[in-house]
Amino acid sequence: EMIMGIFSKLFGKKKEKIKKTKEEKKFTWFTLHINARLQPMHRGAIYEDPLDKFLHAVGAGEVSGGGTLMRDNEGGGPQSCDVELSIRKGLEDRFISTIKDAPIPKGSELIFVEEEDKSIPLGNLEGLALYLNGTDLPKEVYERNSVDKVIEDLIALMGDSHEFFSFWSGPKETGLYFYGKSFDDMNAAIKGYVSTAPLCEKSRIEQLC
C-alpha cells in the first residue's frame, strides 16, 4: 500500500475500555487541522479511519466529518485538511495528551470549536514535495518511465522514518508528498536520484513544513 495508516500503529496500543457515565455522554467538539497535502482518500486512510477506530474502541468519541482545502493557484492540489471530532466530556485531557504525541506535520493545530480563538499547536513531522514536470520532457521519457517506480525508489531511499502520504496530478506537474522527521534528511537521501532519474528531469523540490 502506498499510504500507511500510521495512526493505527500509535493508537492500536491502547485497547482498554473506558466506563461510560451519564456525564460523559455529552461531547466536546474539536477540529483537527492537519498541515498536510492530502487527497480526501488519503486523509481518510491516514487520519480519519484510524482515529475513528481508536475513539470507538476506547469509548472516547468519534470522527464526525472532515474536509480538504484545495489550492486555487499553482495548478491546484491539496493544501491542508481538517478532521472533525466529538470527544466525550471528561476525556478531553486524555485525548489531547494522545494527539500531542501523534505523527502530524508541523503547523497543525487542535481547535476548540466552541471556544473562540482557542487552539493547541501540534506537529512533529516535516514535509517534502517533489514536483515532476508533466509537459516539458521528451515523449519517450513519459512512455518508458513510471511515476509509481519513482515513488517506490524514493520510499526506499528515505527509509523507515519517512512516509509517502499523497500525490496530486495537475495540468503541468505531478506532486509527490512525503513527511517524516527531517526535510533535510529526506532531501539529502534523494538528491542523487532526482538529479539522474529521467522522469525527475526539470523537477523541483519544495519544503512543506
mmCIF file of C-alpha atoms in Angstrom:
data_model
loop_
_atom_site.group_PDB
_atom_site.id
_atom_site.type_symbol
_atom_site.label_atom_id
_atom_site.label_comp_id
_atom_site.label_asym_id
_atom_site.label_seq_id
_atom_site.Cartn_x
_atom_site.Cartn_y
_atom_site.Cartn_z
ATOM 1 C CA GLU A 1 0.000 0.000 0.000
ATOM 2 C CA MET A 2 1.286 3.471 -0.871
ATOM 3 C CA ILE A 3 -0.432 5.013 2.131
ATOM 4 C CA MET A 4 0.074 3.547 5.597
ATOM 5 C CA GLY A 5 -2.358 4.057 8.481
ATOM 6 C CA ILE A 6 0.308 5.482 10.756
ATOM 7 C CA PHE A 7 -2.209 6.451 13.410
ATOM 8 C CA SER A 8 -3.272 2.844 13.773
ATOM 9 C CA LYS A 9 0.275 1.969 14.855
ATOM 10 C CA LEU A 10 0.174 4.517 17.656
ATOM 11 C CA PHE A 11 -3.412 4.179 18.784
ATOM 12 C CA GLY A 12 -3.575 0.428 18.387
ATOM 13 C CA LYS A 13 -1.623 0.037 21.609
ATOM 14 C CA LYS A 14 -4.460 1.486 23.694
ATOM 15 C CA LYS A 15 -7.248 -1.065 23.897
ATOM 16 C CA GLU A 16 -8.658 -0.686 27.399
ATOM 17 C CA LYS A 17 -12.328 0.200 27.625
ATOM 18 C CA ILE A 18 -13.472 3.308 29.458
ATOM 19 C CA LYS A 19 -16.620 3.038 31.552
ATOM 20 C CA LYS A 20 -19.247 5.483 30.379
ATOM 21 C CA THR A 21 -21.132 7.665 32.835
ATOM 22 C CA LYS A 22 -24.156 9.854 32.229
ATOM 23 C CA GLU A 23 -21.952 12.940 32.301
ATOM 24 C CA GLU A 24 -19.599 11.553 29.654
ATOM 25 C CA LYS A 25 -22.426 11.142 27.159
ATOM 26 C CA LYS A 26 -22.049 14.837 26.358
ATOM 27 C CA PHE A 27 -19.386 15.838 23.865
ATOM 28 C CA THR A 28 -16.752 18.486 23.303
ATOM 29 C CA TRP A 29 -16.166 19.342 19.648
ATOM 30 C CA PHE A 30 -12.725 19.730 18.120
ATOM 31 C CA THR A 31 -11.330 20.383 14.663
ATOM 32 C CA LEU A 32 -8.000 18.712 13.990
ATOM 33 C CA HIS A 33 -6.381 20.962 11.382
ATOM 34 C CA ILE A 34 -3.659 18.969 9.625
ATOM 35 C CA ASN A 35 -0.984 20.863 7.716
ATOM 36 C CA ALA A 36 -0.558 18.097 5.140
ATOM 37 C CA ARG A 37 -1.235 17.959 1.417
ATOM 38 C CA LEU A 38 -3.597 15.007 1.370
ATOM 39 C CA GLN A 39 -6.209 13.987 -1.132
ATOM 40 C CA PRO A 40 -9.509 13.138 0.602
ATOM 41 C CA MET A 41 -8.975 9.374 0.251
ATOM 42 C CA HIS A 42 -5.534 9.657 1.854
ATOM 43 C CA ARG A 43 -6.852 11.918 4.620
ATOM 44 C CA GLY A 44 -9.274 9.118 5.421
ATOM 45 C CA ALA A 45 -6.708 6.316 5.249
ATOM 46 C CA ILE A 46 -4.035 8.032 7.335
ATOM 47 C CA TYR A 47 -6.028 10.055 9.854
ATOM 48 C CA GLU A 48 -9.827 9.763 9.844
ATOM 49 C CA ASP A 49 -10.268 5.991 9.808
ATOM 50 C CA PRO A 50 -7.581 5.102 12.408
ATOM 51 C CA LEU A 51 -8.717 7.953 14.673
ATOM 52 C CA ASP A 52 -12.365 6.910 14.463
ATOM 53 C CA LYS A 53 -11.465 3.282 15.156
ATOM 54 C CA PHE A 54 -9.418 4.267 18.198
ATOM 55 C CA LEU A 55 -12.046 6.607 19.639
ATOM 56 C CA HIS A 56 -14.760 3.975 19.292
ATOM 57 C CA ALA A 57 -12.534 1.253 20.758
ATOM 58 C CA VAL A 58 -11.977 3.169 23.990
ATOM 59 C CA GLY A 59 -15.427 4.764 24.114
ATOM 60 C CA ALA A 60 -13.997 8.275 23.862
ATOM 61 C CA GLY A 61 -15.970 9.653 20.921
ATOM 62 C CA GLU A 62 -15.858 9.563 17.140
ATOM 63 C CA VAL A 63 -14.832 11.278 13.932
ATOM 64 C CA SER A 64 -17.834 13.269 12.752
ATOM 65 C CA GLY A 65 -16.548 14.686 9.473
ATOM 66 C CA GLY A 66 -13.648 16.056 7.502
ATOM 67 C CA GLY A 67 -12.598 18.164 4.549
ATOM 68 C CA THR A 68 -9.672 19.130 2.346
ATOM 69 C CA LEU A 69 -8.681 22.680 1.384
ATOM 70 C CA MET A 70 -7.621 22.862 -2.264
ATOM 71 C CA ARG A 71 -5.250 25.487 -3.628
ATOM 72 C CA ASP A 72 -6.716 27.812 -6.246
ATOM 73 C CA ASN A 73 -3.391 28.519 -7.940
ATOM 74 C CA GLU A 74 -0.170 26.718 -8.938
ATOM 75 C CA GLY A 75 -2.223 24.116 -10.757
ATOM 76 C CA GLY A 76 -4.438 23.335 -7.778
ATOM 77 C CA GLY A 77 -3.933 20.399 -5.469
ATOM 78 C CA PRO A 78 -4.480 19.883 -1.733
ATOM 79 C CA GLN A 79 -3.203 22.481 0.719
ATOM 80 C CA SER A 80 -4.310 21.195 4.140
ATOM 81 C CA CYS A 81 -7.176 19.259 5.693
ATOM 82 C CA ASP A 82 -9.469 19.108 8.711
ATOM 83 C CA VAL A 83 -10.905 16.234 10.737
ATOM 84 C CA GLU A 84 -13.957 16.965 12.900
ATOM 85 C CA LEU A 85 -14.026 15.146 16.249
ATOM 86 C CA SER A 86 -16.529 14.743 19.072
ATOM 87 C CA ILE A 87 -14.892 13.764 22.395
ATOM 88 C CA ARG A 88 -16.846 12.735 25.496
ATOM 89 C CA LYS A 89 -16.861 15.226 28.336
ATOM 90 C CA GLY A 90 -14.263 14.284 30.922
ATOM 91 C CA LEU A 91 -11.956 12.628 28.380
ATOM 92 C CA GLU A 92 -10.653 15.746 26.673
ATOM 93 C CA ASP A 93 -7.335 15.846 28.552
ATOM 94 C CA ARG A 94 -6.561 12.223 27.724
ATOM 95 C CA PHE A 95 -7.344 12.796 24.061
ATOM 96 C CA ILE A 96 -5.234 15.967 23.924
ATOM 97 C CA SER A 97 -2.308 14.156 25.549
ATOM 98 C CA THR A 98 -2.564 11.381 22.963
ATOM 99 C CA ILE A 99 -2.885 13.644 19.939
ATOM 100 C CA LYS A 100 0.155 15.686 21.000
ATOM 101 C CA ASP A 101 2.329 12.583 20.546
ATOM 102 C CA ALA A 102 0.767 11.512 17.258
ATOM 103 C CA PRO A 103 2.655 11.758 13.934
ATOM 104 C CA ILE A 104 1.309 15.013 12.490
ATOM 105 C CA PRO A 105 3.057 17.596 10.287
ATOM 106 C CA LYS A 106 4.330 20.765 11.916
ATOM 107 C CA GLY A 107 1.976 23.727 11.639
ATOM 108 C CA SER A 108 -1.084 21.649 12.553
ATOM 109 C CA GLU A 109 -3.403 22.508 15.441
ATOM 110 C CA LEU A 110 -6.264 21.187 17.542
ATOM 111 C CA ILE A 111 -9.047 23.765 17.551
ATOM 112 C CA PHE A 112 -11.716 24.023 20.271
ATOM 113 C CA VAL A 113 -14.845 24.581 18.175
ATOM 114 C CA GLU A 114 -16.956 26.033 20.986
ATOM 115 C CA GLU A 115 -14.247 28.324 22.389
ATOM 116 C CA GLU A 116 -13.331 31.176 20.076
ATOM 117 C CA ASP A 117 -9.624 31.541 19.268
ATOM 118 C CA LYS A 118 -8.613 28.597 21.485
ATOM 119 C CA SER A 119 -6.305 26.025 19.914
ATOM 120 C CA ILE A 120 -3.305 23.846 20.694
ATOM 121 C CA PRO A 121 -0.352 23.791 18.256
ATOM 122 C CA LEU A 122 0.635 20.326 17.064
ATOM 123 C CA GLY A 123 3.225 18.753 14.830
ATOM 124 C CA ASN A 124 6.430 16.746 14.825
ATOM 125 C CA LEU A 125 6.850 15.915 11.121
ATOM 126 C CA GLU A 126 8.432 17.872 8.282
ATOM 127 C CA GLY A 127 7.279 17.680 4.687
ATOM 128 C CA LEU A 128 8.904 17.437 1.273
ATOM 129 C CA ALA A 129 7.149 17.815 -2.069
ATOM 130 C CA LEU A 130 8.731 16.628 -5.293
ATOM 131 C CA TYR A 131 7.032 18.122 -8.355
ATOM 132 C CA LEU A 132 7.605 16.152 -11.539
ATOM 133 C CA ASN A 133 7.431 18.077 -14.799
ATOM 134 C CA GLY A 134 4.490 16.677 -16.749
ATOM 135 C CA THR A 135 4.753 18.591 -20.025
ATOM 136 C CA ASP A 136 8.310 19.571 -20.995
ATOM 137 C CA LEU A 137 10.188 16.260 -21.199
ATOM 138 C CA PRO A 138 10.605 14.176 -24.369
ATOM 139 C CA LYS A 139 7.632 11.939 -25.132
ATOM 140 C CA GLU A 140 9.707 8.781 -24.801
ATOM 141 C CA VAL A 141 10.638 9.675 -21.198
ATOM 142 C CA TYR A 142 6.971 9.588 -20.196
ATOM 143 C CA GLU A 143 6.404 6.401 -22.200
ATOM 144 C CA ARG A 144 9.366 4.477 -20.760
ATOM 145 C CA ASN A 145 9.232 5.570 -17.124
ATOM 146 C CA SER A 146 6.644 5.194 -14.377
ATOM 147 C CA VAL A 147 5.702 7.608 -11.596
ATOM 148 C CA ASP A 148 4.915 4.568 -9.436
ATOM 149 C CA LYS A 149 8.504 3.367 -9.865
ATOM 150 C CA VAL A 150 9.819 6.801 -8.878
ATOM 151 C CA ILE A 151 7.675 6.708 -5.722
ATOM 152 C CA GLU A 152 8.898 3.195 -4.901
ATOM 153 C CA ASP A 153 12.538 4.231 -5.345
ATOM 154 C CA LEU A 154 12.154 7.376 -3.231
ATOM 155 C CA ILE A 155 10.483 5.461 -0.397
ATOM 156 C CA ALA A 156 13.391 3.010 -0.356
ATOM 157 C CA LEU A 157 15.949 5.825 -0.305
ATOM 158 C CA MET A 158 14.255 7.774 2.507
ATOM 159 C CA GLY A 159 13.975 4.832 4.887
ATOM 160 C CA ASP A 160 11.522 3.892 7.613
ATOM 161 C CA SER A 161 11.430 7.248 9.387
ATOM 162 C CA HIS A 162 9.658 8.880 6.455
ATOM 163 C CA GLU A 163 6.370 8.131 4.681
ATOM 164 C CA PHE A 164 4.787 8.783 1.293
ATOM 165 C CA PHE A 165 1.472 10.407 2.199
ATOM 166 C CA SER A 166 -0.218 11.504 -1.015
ATOM 167 C CA PHE A 167 0.082 12.858 -4.557
ATOM 168 C CA TRP A 168 -1.616 15.237 -6.936
ATOM 169 C CA SER A 169 -1.717 15.150 -10.731
ATOM 170 C CA GLY A 170 -2.107 18.678 -12.074
ATOM 171 C CA PRO A 171 -2.177 20.068 -15.613
ATOM 172 C CA LYS A 172 1.596 20.669 -15.713
ATOM 173 C CA GLU A 173 3.073 18.859 -12.702
ATOM 174 C CA THR A 174 2.603 15.797 -10.536
ATOM 175 C CA GLY A 175 3.232 16.485 -6.859
ATOM 176 C CA LEU A 176 4.528 13.702 -4.575
ATOM 177 C CA TYR A 177 4.176 14.458 -0.858
ATOM 178 C CA PHE A 178 6.440 12.909 1.783
ATOM 179 C CA TYR A 179 6.502 13.505 5.547
ATOM 180 C CA GLY A 180 8.982 12.443 8.188
ATOM 181 C CA LYS A 181 11.368 13.507 10.919
ATOM 182 C CA SER A 182 13.578 15.751 8.795
ATOM 183 C CA PHE A 183 13.224 17.576 5.496
ATOM 184 C CA ASP A 184 16.999 17.864 5.264
ATOM 185 C CA ASP A 185 17.411 14.097 5.665
ATOM 186 C CA MET A 186 14.783 13.371 3.012
ATOM 187 C CA ASN A 187 16.279 15.884 0.619
ATOM 188 C CA ALA A 188 19.803 14.528 1.097
ATOM 189 C CA ALA A 189 18.642 10.924 0.632
ATOM 190 C CA ILE A 190 17.015 11.550 -2.749
ATOM 191 C CA LYS A 191 19.275 14.276 -4.158
ATOM 192 C CA GLY A 192 21.418 11.945 -6.258
ATOM 193 C CA TYR A 193 18.428 10.011 -7.570
ATOM 194 C CA VAL A 194 16.483 13.130 -8.533
ATOM 195 C CA SER A 195 19.477 14.514 -10.428
ATOM 196 C CA THR A 196 19.782 11.407 -12.614
ATOM 197 C CA ALA A 197 16.350 9.748 -12.969
ATOM 198 C CA PRO A 198 14.872 10.573 -16.399
ATOM 199 C CA LEU A 199 11.385 11.328 -15.073
ATOM 200 C CA CYS A 200 12.836 13.733 -12.473
ATOM 201 C CA GLU A 201 14.454 15.993 -15.065
ATOM 202 C CA LYS A 202 13.192 19.581 -14.701
ATOM 203 C CA SER A 203 11.539 18.639 -11.396
ATOM 204 C CA ARG A 204 11.559 20.831 -8.303
ATOM 205 C CA ILE A 205 11.617 20.180 -4.563
ATOM 206 C CA GLU A 206 9.710 22.250 -2.016
ATOM 207 C CA GLN A 207 9.861 22.138 1.776
ATOM 208 C CA LEU A 208 6.292 21.946 3.086
ATOM 209 C CA CYS A 209 6.743 22.343 6.841
#
